[in-house]
mmCIF file with all atom_site columns, C-alpha atoms in Angstrom:
data_model
loop_
_atom_site.group_PDB
_atom_site.id
_atom_site.type_symbol
_atom_site.label_atom_id
_atom_site.label_alt_id
_atom_site.label_comp_id
_atom_site.label_asym_id
_atom_site.label_entity_id
_atom_site.label_seq_id
_atom_site.pdbx_PDB_ins_code
_atom_site.Cartn_x
_atom_site.Cartn_y
_atom_site.Cartn_z
_atom_site.occupancy
_atom_site.B_iso_or_equiv
_atom_site.pdbx_formal_charge
_atom_site.auth_seq_id
_atom_site.auth_comp_id
_atom_site.auth_asym_id
_atom_site.auth_atom_id
_atom_site.pdbx_PDB_model_num
ATOM 1   C CA . MET A 1 1   ? 51.492 -42.701 87.859 1.00 87.00 ? 1   MET A CA 1
ATOM 2   C CA . LEU A 1 2   ? 51.298 -45.934 85.465 1.00 93.00 ? 2   LEU A CA 1
ATOM 3   C CA . ALA A 1 3   ? 48.320 -47.857 83.618 1.00 93.00 ? 3   ALA A CA 1
ATOM 4   C CA . ARG A 1 4   ? 48.314 -50.515 86.449 1.00 95.00 ? 4   ARG A CA 1
ATOM 5   C CA . GLU A 1 5   ? 47.924 -48.379 89.123 1.00 94.00 ? 5   GLU A CA 1
ATOM 6   C CA . LEU A 1 6   ? 44.359 -47.141 87.583 1.00 92.00 ? 6   LEU A CA 1
ATOM 7   C CA . MET A 1 7   ? 43.173 -50.132 85.313 1.00 94.00 ? 7   MET A CA 1
ATOM 8   C CA . THR A 1 8   ? 40.591 -52.499 85.927 1.00 91.00 ? 8   THR A CA 1
ATOM 9   C CA . PHE A 1 9   ? 42.186 -56.107 86.552 1.00 92.00 ? 9   PHE A CA 1
ATOM 10  C CA . SER A 1 10  ? 40.772 -59.274 84.993 1.00 88.00 ? 10  SER A CA 1
ATOM 11  C CA . PRO A 1 11  ? 38.047 -57.724 83.038 1.00 92.00 ? 11  PRO A CA 1
ATOM 12  C CA . VAL A 1 12  ? 35.199 -59.623 81.441 1.00 95.00 ? 12  VAL A CA 1
ATOM 13  C CA . ALA A 1 13  ? 36.210 -60.842 78.272 1.00 96.00 ? 13  ALA A CA 1
ATOM 14  C CA . ALA A 1 14  ? 34.483 -62.810 75.377 1.00 96.00 ? 14  ALA A CA 1
ATOM 15  C CA . TYR A 1 15  ? 35.708 -65.035 72.642 1.00 97.00 ? 15  TYR A CA 1
ATOM 16  C CA . PRO A 1 16  ? 35.542 -65.215 68.816 1.00 95.00 ? 16  PRO A CA 1
ATOM 17  C CA . GLU A 1 17  ? 32.787 -67.664 68.643 1.00 95.00 ? 17  GLU A CA 1
ATOM 18  C CA . ASP A 1 18  ? 30.470 -66.105 71.323 1.00 95.00 ? 18  ASP A CA 1
ATOM 19  C CA . SER A 1 19  ? 27.281 -64.480 69.980 1.00 92.00 ? 19  SER A CA 1
ATOM 20  C CA . ILE A 1 20  ? 26.694 -61.044 70.056 1.00 92.00 ? 20  ILE A CA 1
ATOM 21  C CA . SER A 1 21  ? 23.548 -61.214 72.182 1.00 91.00 ? 21  SER A CA 1
ATOM 22  C CA . HIS A 1 22  ? 25.923 -62.879 74.813 1.00 94.00 ? 22  HIS A CA 1
ATOM 23  C CA . VAL A 1 23  ? 28.325 -60.105 74.833 1.00 95.00 ? 23  VAL A CA 1
ATOM 24  C CA . ALA A 1 24  ? 25.278 -57.644 74.947 1.00 93.00 ? 24  ALA A CA 1
ATOM 25  C CA . ARG A 1 25  ? 24.113 -59.391 78.162 1.00 94.00 ? 25  ARG A CA 1
ATOM 26  C CA . LEU A 1 26  ? 27.977 -58.929 79.291 1.00 96.00 ? 26  LEU A CA 1
ATOM 27  C CA . MET A 1 27  ? 27.801 -55.415 78.498 1.00 96.00 ? 27  MET A CA 1
ATOM 28  C CA . ARG A 1 28  ? 24.717 -55.137 80.686 1.00 95.00 ? 28  ARG A CA 1
ATOM 29  C CA . ASP A 1 29  ? 25.335 -57.070 83.358 1.00 97.00 ? 29  ASP A CA 1
ATOM 30  C CA . TRP A 1 30  ? 28.714 -55.625 83.942 1.00 95.00 ? 30  TRP A CA 1
ATOM 31  C CA . ASP A 1 31  ? 27.874 -52.348 82.975 1.00 93.00 ? 31  ASP A CA 1
ATOM 32  C CA . VAL A 1 32  ? 30.850 -51.957 80.267 1.00 94.00 ? 32  VAL A CA 1
ATOM 33  C CA . GLY A 1 33  ? 30.730 -50.527 76.859 1.00 93.00 ? 33  GLY A CA 1
ATOM 34  C CA . ILE A 1 34  ? 33.706 -52.694 75.353 1.00 95.00 ? 34  ILE A CA 1
ATOM 35  C CA . VAL A 1 35  ? 34.499 -55.954 75.867 1.00 96.00 ? 35  VAL A CA 1
ATOM 36  C CA . PRO A 1 36  ? 37.957 -57.402 74.906 1.00 97.00 ? 36  PRO A CA 1
ATOM 37  C CA . VAL A 1 37  ? 38.110 -60.467 72.847 1.00 97.00 ? 37  VAL A CA 1
ATOM 38  C CA . ILE A 1 38  ? 40.679 -63.324 74.094 1.00 96.00 ? 38  ILE A CA 1
ATOM 39  C CA . ASP A 1 39  ? 41.648 -66.360 72.229 1.00 95.00 ? 39  ASP A CA 1
ATOM 40  C CA . ASP A 1 40  ? 41.120 -68.558 75.266 1.00 92.00 ? 40  ASP A CA 1
ATOM 41  C CA . PRO A 1 41  ? 40.813 -68.649 78.841 1.00 91.00 ? 41  PRO A CA 1
ATOM 42  C CA . THR A 1 42  ? 44.154 -70.152 79.495 1.00 92.00 ? 42  THR A CA 1
ATOM 43  C CA . THR A 1 43  ? 46.352 -67.886 77.337 1.00 93.00 ? 43  THR A CA 1
ATOM 44  C CA . LYS A 1 44  ? 44.032 -64.970 77.466 1.00 94.00 ? 44  LYS A CA 1
ATOM 45  C CA . ARG A 1 45  ? 45.873 -63.428 74.252 1.00 95.00 ? 45  ARG A CA 1
ATOM 46  C CA . LEU A 1 46  ? 43.990 -60.356 72.857 1.00 96.00 ? 46  LEU A CA 1
ATOM 47  C CA . VAL A 1 47  ? 42.691 -60.871 69.619 1.00 96.00 ? 47  VAL A CA 1
ATOM 48  C CA . GLY A 1 48  ? 40.374 -58.013 69.453 1.00 95.00 ? 48  GLY A CA 1
ATOM 49  C CA . VAL A 1 49  ? 37.626 -55.776 70.851 1.00 96.00 ? 49  VAL A CA 1
ATOM 50  C CA . ILE A 1 50  ? 33.890 -55.368 70.669 1.00 96.00 ? 50  ILE A CA 1
ATOM 51  C CA . THR A 1 51  ? 32.032 -52.219 71.576 1.00 94.00 ? 51  THR A CA 1
ATOM 52  C CA . ASP A 1 52  ? 28.433 -51.475 71.950 1.00 93.00 ? 52  ASP A CA 1
ATOM 53  C CA . ARG A 1 53  ? 28.887 -49.138 69.130 1.00 91.00 ? 53  ARG A CA 1
ATOM 54  C CA . ASP A 1 54  ? 30.117 -52.099 66.667 1.00 91.00 ? 54  ASP A CA 1
ATOM 55  C CA . ILE A 1 55  ? 26.906 -54.097 67.957 1.00 91.00 ? 55  ILE A CA 1
ATOM 56  C CA . ALA A 1 56  ? 24.856 -51.125 66.974 1.00 89.00 ? 56  ALA A CA 1
ATOM 57  C CA . VAL A 1 57  ? 26.346 -50.396 63.863 1.00 87.00 ? 57  VAL A CA 1
ATOM 58  C CA . ARG A 1 58  ? 27.687 -53.394 62.378 1.00 84.00 ? 58  ARG A CA 1
ATOM 59  C CA . CYS A 1 59  ? 25.312 -55.824 63.545 1.00 85.00 ? 59  CYS A CA 1
ATOM 60  C CA . VAL A 1 60  ? 21.880 -54.235 64.473 1.00 81.00 ? 60  VAL A CA 1
ATOM 61  C CA . ALA A 1 61  ? 21.871 -51.439 61.691 1.00 79.00 ? 61  ALA A CA 1
ATOM 62  C CA . PRO A 1 62  ? 22.519 -53.985 58.929 1.00 77.00 ? 62  PRO A CA 1
ATOM 63  C CA . HIS A 1 63  ? 19.481 -56.310 60.487 1.00 76.00 ? 63  HIS A CA 1
ATOM 64  C CA . GLU A 1 64  ? 22.359 -59.149 61.101 1.00 67.00 ? 64  GLU A CA 1
ATOM 65  C CA . HIS A 1 65  ? 20.737 -61.984 63.108 1.00 68.00 ? 65  HIS A CA 1
ATOM 66  C CA . VAL A 1 66  ? 21.516 -61.441 66.996 1.00 63.00 ? 66  VAL A CA 1
ATOM 67  C CA . ASP A 1 67  ? 23.339 -64.312 67.259 1.00 71.00 ? 67  ASP A CA 1
ATOM 68  C CA . CYS A 1 68  ? 25.837 -63.851 64.721 1.00 84.00 ? 68  CYS A CA 1
ATOM 69  C CA . THR A 1 69  ? 29.128 -64.226 66.317 1.00 89.00 ? 69  THR A CA 1
ATOM 70  C CA . VAL A 1 70  ? 31.675 -61.637 67.915 1.00 90.00 ? 70  VAL A CA 1
ATOM 71  C CA . ASP A 1 71  ? 34.479 -62.115 65.334 1.00 90.00 ? 71  ASP A CA 1
ATOM 72  C CA . ALA A 1 72  ? 32.177 -61.059 62.645 1.00 87.00 ? 72  ALA A CA 1
ATOM 73  C CA . HIS A 1 73  ? 31.724 -57.759 64.218 1.00 88.00 ? 73  HIS A CA 1
ATOM 74  C CA . MET A 1 74  ? 34.679 -57.222 66.498 1.00 89.00 ? 74  MET A CA 1
ATOM 75  C CA . THR A 1 75  ? 37.734 -54.866 65.632 1.00 88.00 ? 75  THR A CA 1
ATOM 76  C CA . ALA A 1 76  ? 40.678 -57.024 65.274 1.00 88.00 ? 76  ALA A CA 1
ATOM 77  C CA . THR A 1 77  ? 43.316 -54.911 63.427 1.00 89.00 ? 77  THR A CA 1
ATOM 78  C CA . ASP A 1 78  ? 44.843 -51.382 64.728 1.00 89.00 ? 78  ASP A CA 1
ATOM 79  C CA . LEU A 1 79  ? 44.030 -52.617 68.167 1.00 91.00 ? 79  LEU A CA 1
ATOM 80  C CA . MET A 1 80  ? 45.646 -49.595 70.607 1.00 93.00 ? 80  MET A CA 1
ATOM 81  C CA . THR A 1 81  ? 46.571 -51.117 73.884 1.00 95.00 ? 81  THR A CA 1
ATOM 82  C CA . VAL A 1 82  ? 49.199 -50.289 76.392 1.00 97.00 ? 82  VAL A CA 1
ATOM 83  C CA . TYR A 1 83  ? 51.435 -52.286 78.941 1.00 97.00 ? 83  TYR A CA 1
ATOM 84  C CA . PRO A 1 84  ? 51.106 -51.831 82.732 1.00 97.00 ? 84  PRO A CA 1
ATOM 85  C CA . GLU A 1 85  ? 54.057 -49.894 82.931 1.00 97.00 ? 85  GLU A CA 1
ATOM 86  C CA . THR A 1 86  ? 52.713 -47.332 80.302 1.00 97.00 ? 86  THR A CA 1
ATOM 87  C CA . SER A 1 87  ? 52.719 -44.045 82.191 1.00 94.00 ? 87  SER A CA 1
ATOM 88  C CA . VAL A 1 88  ? 49.224 -42.377 82.350 1.00 90.00 ? 88  VAL A CA 1
ATOM 89  C CA . ALA A 1 89  ? 50.419 -39.419 80.326 1.00 89.00 ? 89  ALA A CA 1
ATOM 90  C CA . GLU A 1 90  ? 51.288 -41.828 77.350 1.00 94.00 ? 90  GLU A CA 1
ATOM 91  C CA . CYS A 1 91  ? 48.085 -43.630 78.050 1.00 93.00 ? 91  CYS A CA 1
ATOM 92  C CA . GLU A 1 92  ? 46.392 -40.137 77.176 1.00 89.00 ? 92  GLU A CA 1
ATOM 93  C CA . ARG A 1 93  ? 48.504 -39.589 74.296 1.00 91.00 ? 93  ARG A CA 1
ATOM 94  C CA . VAL A 1 94  ? 47.055 -42.916 72.813 1.00 94.00 ? 94  VAL A CA 1
ATOM 95  C CA . MET A 1 95  ? 43.523 -42.141 73.610 1.00 91.00 ? 95  MET A CA 1
ATOM 96  C CA . THR A 1 96  ? 44.022 -38.606 71.888 1.00 88.00 ? 96  THR A CA 1
ATOM 97  C CA . ARG A 1 97  ? 45.990 -39.877 68.867 1.00 90.00 ? 97  ARG A CA 1
ATOM 98  C CA . SER A 1 98  ? 43.584 -42.991 68.419 1.00 89.00 ? 98  SER A CA 1
ATOM 99  C CA . GLN A 1 99  ? 40.143 -41.321 69.529 1.00 87.00 ? 99  GLN A CA 1
ATOM 100 C CA . VAL A 1 100 ? 39.403 -44.028 71.920 1.00 90.00 ? 100 VAL A CA 1
ATOM 101 C CA . ARG A 1 101 ? 38.165 -44.021 75.420 1.00 89.00 ? 101 ARG A CA 1
ATOM 102 C CA . ARG A 1 102 ? 39.207 -47.176 76.636 1.00 93.00 ? 102 ARG A CA 1
ATOM 103 C CA . LEU A 1 103 ? 42.448 -49.283 76.257 1.00 95.00 ? 103 LEU A CA 1
ATOM 104 C CA . PRO A 1 104 ? 43.055 -52.926 76.927 1.00 96.00 ? 104 PRO A CA 1
ATOM 105 C CA . VAL A 1 105 ? 45.962 -53.291 78.954 1.00 97.00 ? 105 VAL A CA 1
ATOM 106 C CA . VAL A 1 106 ? 48.270 -56.284 77.875 1.00 96.00 ? 106 VAL A CA 1
ATOM 107 C CA . ASP A 1 107 ? 51.310 -57.774 79.105 1.00 96.00 ? 107 ASP A CA 1
ATOM 108 C CA . ALA A 1 108 ? 54.539 -58.478 77.036 1.00 94.00 ? 108 ALA A CA 1
ATOM 109 C CA . ASP A 1 109 ? 53.239 -61.606 75.291 1.00 93.00 ? 109 ASP A CA 1
ATOM 110 C CA . GLY A 1 110 ? 49.648 -59.676 74.386 1.00 93.00 ? 110 GLY A CA 1
ATOM 111 C CA . ARG A 1 111 ? 47.869 -61.590 77.201 1.00 95.00 ? 111 ARG A CA 1
ATOM 112 C CA . LEU A 1 112 ? 45.045 -59.136 78.720 1.00 97.00 ? 112 LEU A CA 1
ATOM 113 C CA . VAL A 1 113 ? 45.480 -58.272 82.250 1.00 96.00 ? 113 VAL A CA 1
ATOM 114 C CA . GLY A 1 114 ? 43.223 -55.143 82.272 1.00 96.00 ? 114 GLY A CA 1
ATOM 115 C CA . MET A 1 115 ? 41.493 -52.226 80.932 1.00 96.00 ? 115 MET A CA 1
ATOM 116 C CA . LEU A 1 116 ? 42.118 -48.780 81.213 1.00 95.00 ? 116 LEU A CA 1
ATOM 117 C CA . SER A 1 117 ? 39.052 -46.265 80.511 1.00 91.00 ? 117 SER A CA 1
ATOM 118 C CA . PHE A 1 118 ? 39.361 -42.149 80.491 1.00 86.00 ? 118 PHE A CA 1
ATOM 119 C CA . GLY A 1 119 ? 36.748 -42.563 83.598 1.00 85.00 ? 119 GLY A CA 1
ATOM 120 C CA . ASP A 1 120 ? 39.580 -44.177 85.284 1.00 88.00 ? 120 ASP A CA 1
ATOM 121 C CA . LEU A 1 121 ? 41.955 -41.414 84.283 1.00 84.00 ? 121 LEU A CA 1
ATOM 122 C CA . VAL A 1 122 ? 39.305 -38.879 85.424 1.00 82.00 ? 122 VAL A CA 1
ATOM 123 C CA . ARG A 1 123 ? 38.445 -40.687 88.918 1.00 81.00 ? 123 ARG A CA 1
ATOM 124 C CA . HIS A 1 124 ? 42.096 -40.292 89.647 1.00 76.00 ? 124 HIS A CA 1
ATOM 125 C CA . VAL A 1 125 ? 42.833 -36.751 88.363 1.00 71.00 ? 125 VAL A CA 1
ATOM 126 C CA . ASP A 1 126 ? 44.384 -33.792 90.750 1.00 70.00 ? 126 ASP A CA 1
ATOM 127 C CA . ARG A 1 127 ? 42.810 -30.409 90.201 1.00 68.00 ? 127 ARG A CA 1
ATOM 128 C CA . ALA A 1 128 ? 46.420 -29.597 88.604 1.00 66.00 ? 128 ALA A CA 1
ATOM 129 C CA . ARG A 1 129 ? 45.820 -31.831 85.877 1.00 71.00 ? 129 ARG A CA 1
ATOM 130 C CA . ALA A 1 130 ? 41.935 -31.434 85.343 1.00 70.00 ? 130 ALA A CA 1
ATOM 131 C CA . ALA A 1 131 ? 42.879 -29.013 82.245 1.00 73.00 ? 131 ALA A CA 1
ATOM 132 C CA . GLU A 1 132 ? 44.981 -31.683 80.630 1.00 75.00 ? 132 GLU A CA 1
ATOM 133 C CA . LEU A 1 133 ? 42.246 -34.059 80.760 1.00 74.00 ? 133 LEU A CA 1
ATOM 134 C CA . LEU A 1 134 ? 39.877 -31.344 79.456 1.00 76.00 ? 134 LEU A CA 1
ATOM 135 C CA . ASP A 1 135 ? 41.899 -31.329 76.265 1.00 76.00 ? 135 ASP A CA 1
ATOM 136 C CA . THR A 1 136 ? 42.546 -34.830 76.048 1.00 77.00 ? 136 THR A CA 1
ATOM 137 C CA . ILE A 1 137 ? 38.403 -35.419 75.998 1.00 76.00 ? 137 ILE A CA 1
ATOM 138 C CA . ALA A 1 138 ? 38.061 -32.544 73.620 1.00 78.00 ? 138 ALA A CA 1
ATOM 139 C CA . ALA A 1 139 ? 40.744 -34.349 71.002 1.00 78.00 ? 139 ALA A CA 1
ATOM 140 C CA . ILE A 1 140 ? 39.376 -37.669 71.561 1.00 79.00 ? 140 ILE A CA 1
ATOM 141 C CA . SER A 1 141 ? 35.798 -36.406 70.883 1.00 77.00 ? 141 SER A CA 1
ATOM 142 C CA . GLN A 1 142 ? 36.724 -34.507 67.503 1.00 74.00 ? 142 GLN A CA 1
ATOM 143 C CA . PRO A 1 143 ? 34.646 -35.693 64.566 1.00 74.00 ? 143 PRO A CA 1
ATOM 144 C CA . VAL A 1 144 ? 36.733 -37.860 62.237 1.00 65.00 ? 144 VAL A CA 1
ATOM 145 C CA . GLY A 1 145 ? 38.379 -35.897 59.254 1.00 61.00 ? 145 GLY A CA 1
ATOM 146 C CA . VAL A 1 146 ? 38.474 -32.558 61.530 1.00 51.00 ? 146 VAL A CA 1
#
């Protein structure tokens, strides 16, 4: 099975100049905890991601203004991504190694084409692989430094 078979196509996205409050509304309205950040609507090149945790820890906790911009709080380096042709097993390895529950799916030019979440994997698992997914979520959930 490949990432493209499980991913969410054309996910909601933000731009670096968007306000944090705008992104928080997107998260609420689309019921997501991560929003990919793209350069513009034409190229859709992935330039970062922003999570609900980024907003809480990097913006709200230090008392930043709610209209500060996404680029001030997004993760823009060391992005973990996969391709539509990446096997689900490899996606699980990337999630485990990086301790992330969601992966942007990009094409060869770095354009956002989808999002793959651990939930997507769980919804499509057969009983024979359930134990493997338990191992994956246990590894993802390990405290940093353990």
